[in-house]
Amino acid sequence: KVTLSSPTYASSKSKRIVATPVSAGNDTLLVKNADGLILRRLPFTLNAPRPGIDQPIEISTVAQLKALRDGVNSGKEFSWASPAVTIPAGAAGYEFILKADLNLSSEMEYRDTDVRGWTPIGKANDTPFKGRFLGNGHKIENMWQAVGSGQTATVSQNGLFGVLSEASVHDLKVHVLSLIIDENAMDKLENVGAIAGKAMNGSYIGNCESYGIVQGGRGVAGIVGYVVDNVRIVNCRNAADVRGKSRVGGIAGRVYAS
């Protein structure tokens, strides 16, 4: 018995063999040659597309983007509401597509000397994003990267994505707003980029753009702050004002073994 996710074909040296279902809901597969002659009839099952695997999961709202963020940052498998699917830790192997421009201006907290901006997707080395994110040419606007004078610990991996590991991000534009209350606190932001704070383990970033102001201490850049282990950055553009104290670049800041 043949199981297919979609109609398919196989090629040979002499002719192309085409396999197509007779009709929707039919359990017979017709195998034809290039002239349309039916060679065989086979029983088959045509599976429904699997969300995130055969077709990307759509993200159209800030709430959905945050759901992806919170799920990945949990470090465990997590549930997606619609379509209903269980996604593995880090969204490993799953694909998401942005269907609208999003505004993250509301993702900003300001309490006395404590200032917090957007919490990244995959915020730490032990909870990276491992999926595939298709920006679809859309823009993430007003993403705050912020630190207050009361900040004592270093905040690493700052971007829309914190850490990318065996992941890919495509066709995405990110506009960054930066708020650093105290110049001395700038050192507390490390590995800062619009797309990602850190990219590693063969990750790919392609056709992405950054705008606004990106700033921090060490490892600061328009696209990704820290690059390590065979990462590819292809056809990306930085139009942001990038400010930092060390390892500062337009596309990438710190680069190792890549």
PDB file of N, CA and C in Angstrom, residues 59 62-75 78 80 90-91 96 104 107 109 117-123 127-129 133 159-162:
ATOM      1  N   ILE A  59       1.395  32.826  11.610  1.00  0.00           N
ATOM      2  CA  ILE A  59       1.429  33.775  12.728  1.00  0.00           C
ATOM      3  C   ILE A  59       0.954  35.120  12.192  1.00  0.00           C
ATOM      4  N   VAL A  62       0.398  39.497  17.446  1.00  0.00           N
ATOM      5  CA  VAL A  62       1.435  39.548  18.476  1.00  0.00           C
ATOM      6  C   VAL A  62       1.217  38.417  19.482  1.00  0.00           C
ATOM      7  N   ALA A  63      -0.039  38.122  19.784  1.00  0.00           N
ATOM      8  CA  ALA A  63      -0.342  37.050  20.735  1.00  0.00           C
ATOM      9  C   ALA A  63       0.208  35.715  20.234  1.00  0.00           C
ATOM     10  N   GLN A  64       0.100  35.444  18.948  1.00  0.00           N
ATOM     11  CA  GLN A  64       0.630  34.194  18.389  1.00  0.00           C
ATOM     12  C   GLN A  64       2.158  34.191  18.420  1.00  0.00           C
ATOM     13  N   LEU A  65       2.781  35.339  18.140  1.00  0.00           N
ATOM     14  CA  LEU A  65       4.237  35.419  18.209  1.00  0.00           C
ATOM     15  C   LEU A  65       4.724  35.171  19.634  1.00  0.00           C
ATOM     16  N   LYS A  66       3.999  35.720  20.610  1.00  0.00           N
ATOM     17  CA  LYS A  66       4.344  35.492  22.008  1.00  0.00           C
ATOM     18  C   LYS A  66       4.111  34.043  22.423  1.00  0.00           C
ATOM     19  N   ALA A  67       3.100  33.414  21.845  1.00  0.00           N
ATOM     20  CA  ALA A  67       2.854  31.994  22.141  1.00  0.00           C
ATOM     21  C   ALA A  67       4.016  31.144  21.652  1.00  0.00           C
ATOM     22  N   LEU A  68       4.554  31.480  20.485  1.00  0.00           N
ATOM     23  CA  LEU A  68       5.737  30.785  19.987  1.00  0.00           C
ATOM     24  C   LEU A  68       6.911  31.042  20.928  1.00  0.00           C
ATOM     25  N   ARG A  69       7.096  32.299  21.328  1.00  0.00           N
ATOM     26  CA  ARG A  69       8.174  32.678  22.244  1.00  0.00           C
ATOM     27  C   ARG A  69       8.081  31.917  23.566  1.00  0.00           C
ATOM     28  N   ASP A  70       6.913  31.922  24.159  1.00  0.00           N
ATOM     29  CA  ASP A  70       6.744  31.284  25.464  1.00  0.00           C
ATOM     30  C   ASP A  70       6.914  29.768  25.377  1.00  0.00           C
ATOM     31  N   GLY A  71       6.434  29.190  24.286  1.00  0.00           N
ATOM     32  CA  GLY A  71       6.587  27.754  24.112  1.00  0.00           C
ATOM     33  C   GLY A  71       8.034  27.342  23.960  1.00  0.00           C
ATOM     34  N   VAL A  72       8.760  28.058  23.125  1.00  0.00           N
ATOM     35  CA  VAL A  72      10.195  27.750  22.923  1.00  0.00           C
ATOM     36  C   VAL A  72      10.971  27.978  24.210  1.00  0.00           C
ATOM     37  N   ASN A  73      10.687  29.074  24.903  1.00  0.00           N
ATOM     38  CA  ASN A  73      11.429  29.407  26.121  1.00  0.00           C
ATOM     39  C   ASN A  73      11.149  28.468  27.281  1.00  0.00           C
ATOM     40  N   SER A  74      10.083  27.673  27.170  1.00  0.00           N
ATOM     41  CA  SER A  74       9.795  26.702  28.224  1.00  0.00           C
ATOM     42  C   SER A  74      10.806  25.562  28.219  1.00  0.00           C
ATOM     43  N   GLY A  75      11.470  25.357  27.080  1.00  0.00           N
ATOM     44  CA  GLY A  75      12.436  24.269  26.969  1.00  0.00           C
ATOM     45  C   GLY A  75      11.798  22.900  26.845  1.00  0.00           C
ATOM     46  N   PHE A  78       5.394  21.909  23.451  1.00  0.00           N
ATOM     47  CA  PHE A  78       4.289  22.787  23.831  1.00  0.00           C
ATOM     48  C   PHE A  78       3.145  22.653  22.830  1.00  0.00           C
ATOM     49  N   TRP A  80       0.089  24.069  20.433  1.00  0.00           N
ATOM     50  CA  TRP A  80      -0.345  25.199  19.618  1.00  0.00           C
ATOM     51  C   TRP A  80      -1.855  25.117  19.481  1.00  0.00           C
ATOM     52  N   GLY A  90      11.893  23.601  21.463  1.00  0.00           N
ATOM     53  CA  GLY A  90      12.643  24.463  20.556  1.00  0.00           C
ATOM     54  C   GLY A  90      12.004  24.615  19.195  1.00  0.00           C
ATOM     55  N   ALA A  91      10.809  24.025  19.000  1.00  0.00           N
ATOM     56  CA  ALA A  91      10.136  23.996  17.696  1.00  0.00           C
ATOM     57  C   ALA A  91      11.025  23.340  16.646  1.00  0.00           C
ATOM     58  N   PHE A  96       7.236  28.097  10.569  1.00  0.00           N
ATOM     59  CA  PHE A  96       6.241  29.124  10.867  1.00  0.00           C
ATOM     60  C   PHE A  96       6.339  30.218   9.813  1.00  0.00           C
ATOM     61  N   LEU A 104       5.349  45.651  18.150  1.00  0.00           N
ATOM     62  CA  LEU A 104       5.656  45.180  19.506  1.00  0.00           C
ATOM     63  C   LEU A 104       5.825  46.331  20.503  1.00  0.00           C
ATOM     64  N   GLU A 107       5.190  45.778  24.186  1.00  0.00           N
ATOM     65  CA  GLU A 107       6.039  44.842  24.929  1.00  0.00           C
ATOM     66  C   GLU A 107       7.196  45.582  25.595  1.00  0.00           C
ATOM     67  N   GLU A 109       8.274  47.347  29.552  1.00  0.00           N
ATOM     68  CA  GLU A 109       7.967  47.568  30.956  1.00  0.00           C
ATOM     69  C   GLU A 109       8.963  48.570  31.531  1.00  0.00           C
ATOM     70  N   GLY A 117      12.445  45.233  27.803  1.00  0.00           N
ATOM     71  CA  GLY A 117      11.862  45.262  26.469  1.00  0.00           C
ATOM     72  C   GLY A 117      11.368  43.880  26.079  1.00  0.00           C
ATOM     73  N   TRP A 118      11.410  43.595  24.780  1.00  0.00           N
ATOM     74  CA  TRP A 118      10.955  42.324  24.236  1.00  0.00           C
ATOM     75  C   TRP A 118      11.796  41.170  24.766  1.00  0.00           C
ATOM     76  N   THR A 119      11.154  40.135  25.271  1.00  0.00           N
ATOM     77  CA  THR A 119      11.846  38.907  25.651  1.00  0.00           C
ATOM     78  C   THR A 119      11.995  38.048  24.397  1.00  0.00           C
ATOM     79  N   PRO A 120      13.211  37.679  24.024  1.00  0.00           N
ATOM     80  CA  PRO A 120      13.431  36.995  22.749  1.00  0.00           C
ATOM     81  C   PRO A 120      12.823  35.594  22.682  1.00  0.00           C
ATOM     82  N   ILE A 121      12.623  35.123  21.471  1.00  0.00           N
ATOM     83  CA  ILE A 121      12.231  33.746  21.198  1.00  0.00           C
ATOM     84  C   ILE A 121      13.504  32.897  21.273  1.00  0.00           C
ATOM     85  N   GLY A 122      13.554  31.959  22.222  1.00  0.00           N
ATOM     86  CA  GLY A 122      14.791  31.204  22.429  1.00  0.00           C
ATOM     87  C   GLY A 122      15.778  32.051  23.205  1.00  0.00           C
ATOM     88  N   LYS A 123      15.420  32.369  24.430  1.00  0.00           N
ATOM     89  CA  LYS A 123      16.130  33.422  25.163  1.00  0.00           C
ATOM     90  C   LYS A 123      17.488  33.022  25.722  1.00  0.00           C
ATOM     91  N   THR A 127      17.742  26.965  25.727  1.00  0.00           N
ATOM     92  CA  THR A 127      16.381  26.972  25.165  1.00  0.00           C
ATOM     93  C   THR A 127      16.380  27.699  23.819  1.00  0.00           C
ATOM     94  N   PRO A 128      17.178  27.261  22.849  1.00  0.00           N
ATOM     95  CA  PRO A 128      17.248  27.969  21.567  1.00  0.00           C
ATOM     96  C   PRO A 128      16.044  27.680  20.676  1.00  0.00           C
ATOM     97  N   PHE A 129      15.853  28.536  19.689  1.00  0.00           N
ATOM     98  CA  PHE A 129      14.870  28.270  18.639  1.00  0.00           C
ATOM     99  C   PHE A 129      15.534  27.376  17.603  1.00  0.00           C
ATOM    100  N   PHE A 133      11.662  30.024  10.413  1.00  0.00           N
ATOM    101  CA  PHE A 133      10.743  31.155  10.490  1.00  0.00           C
ATOM    102  C   PHE A 133      10.780  31.909   9.167  1.00  0.00           C
ATOM    103  N   GLY A 159      17.513  39.957  20.837  1.00  0.00           N
ATOM    104  CA  GLY A 159      17.045  40.160  19.474  1.00  0.00           C
ATOM    105  C   GLY A 159      15.607  39.691  19.392  1.00  0.00           C
ATOM    106  N   LEU A 160      15.019  39.686  18.210  1.00  0.00           N
ATOM    107  CA  LEU A 160      13.709  39.061  18.076  1.00  0.00           C
ATOM    108  C   LEU A 160      13.838  37.606  18.516  1.00  0.00           C
ATOM    109  N   PHE A 161      14.930  36.968  18.082  1.00  0.00           N
ATOM    110  CA  PHE A 161      15.321  35.647  18.559  1.00  0.00           C
ATOM    111  C   PHE A 161      16.546  35.811  19.456  1.00  0.00           C
ATOM    112  N   GLY A 162      16.559  35.079  20.555  1.00  0.00           N
ATOM    113  CA  GLY A 162      17.726  35.137  21.424  1.00  0.00           C
ATOM    114  C   GLY A 162      18.844  34.282  20.864  1.00  0.00           C
TER     115      GLY A 162
END
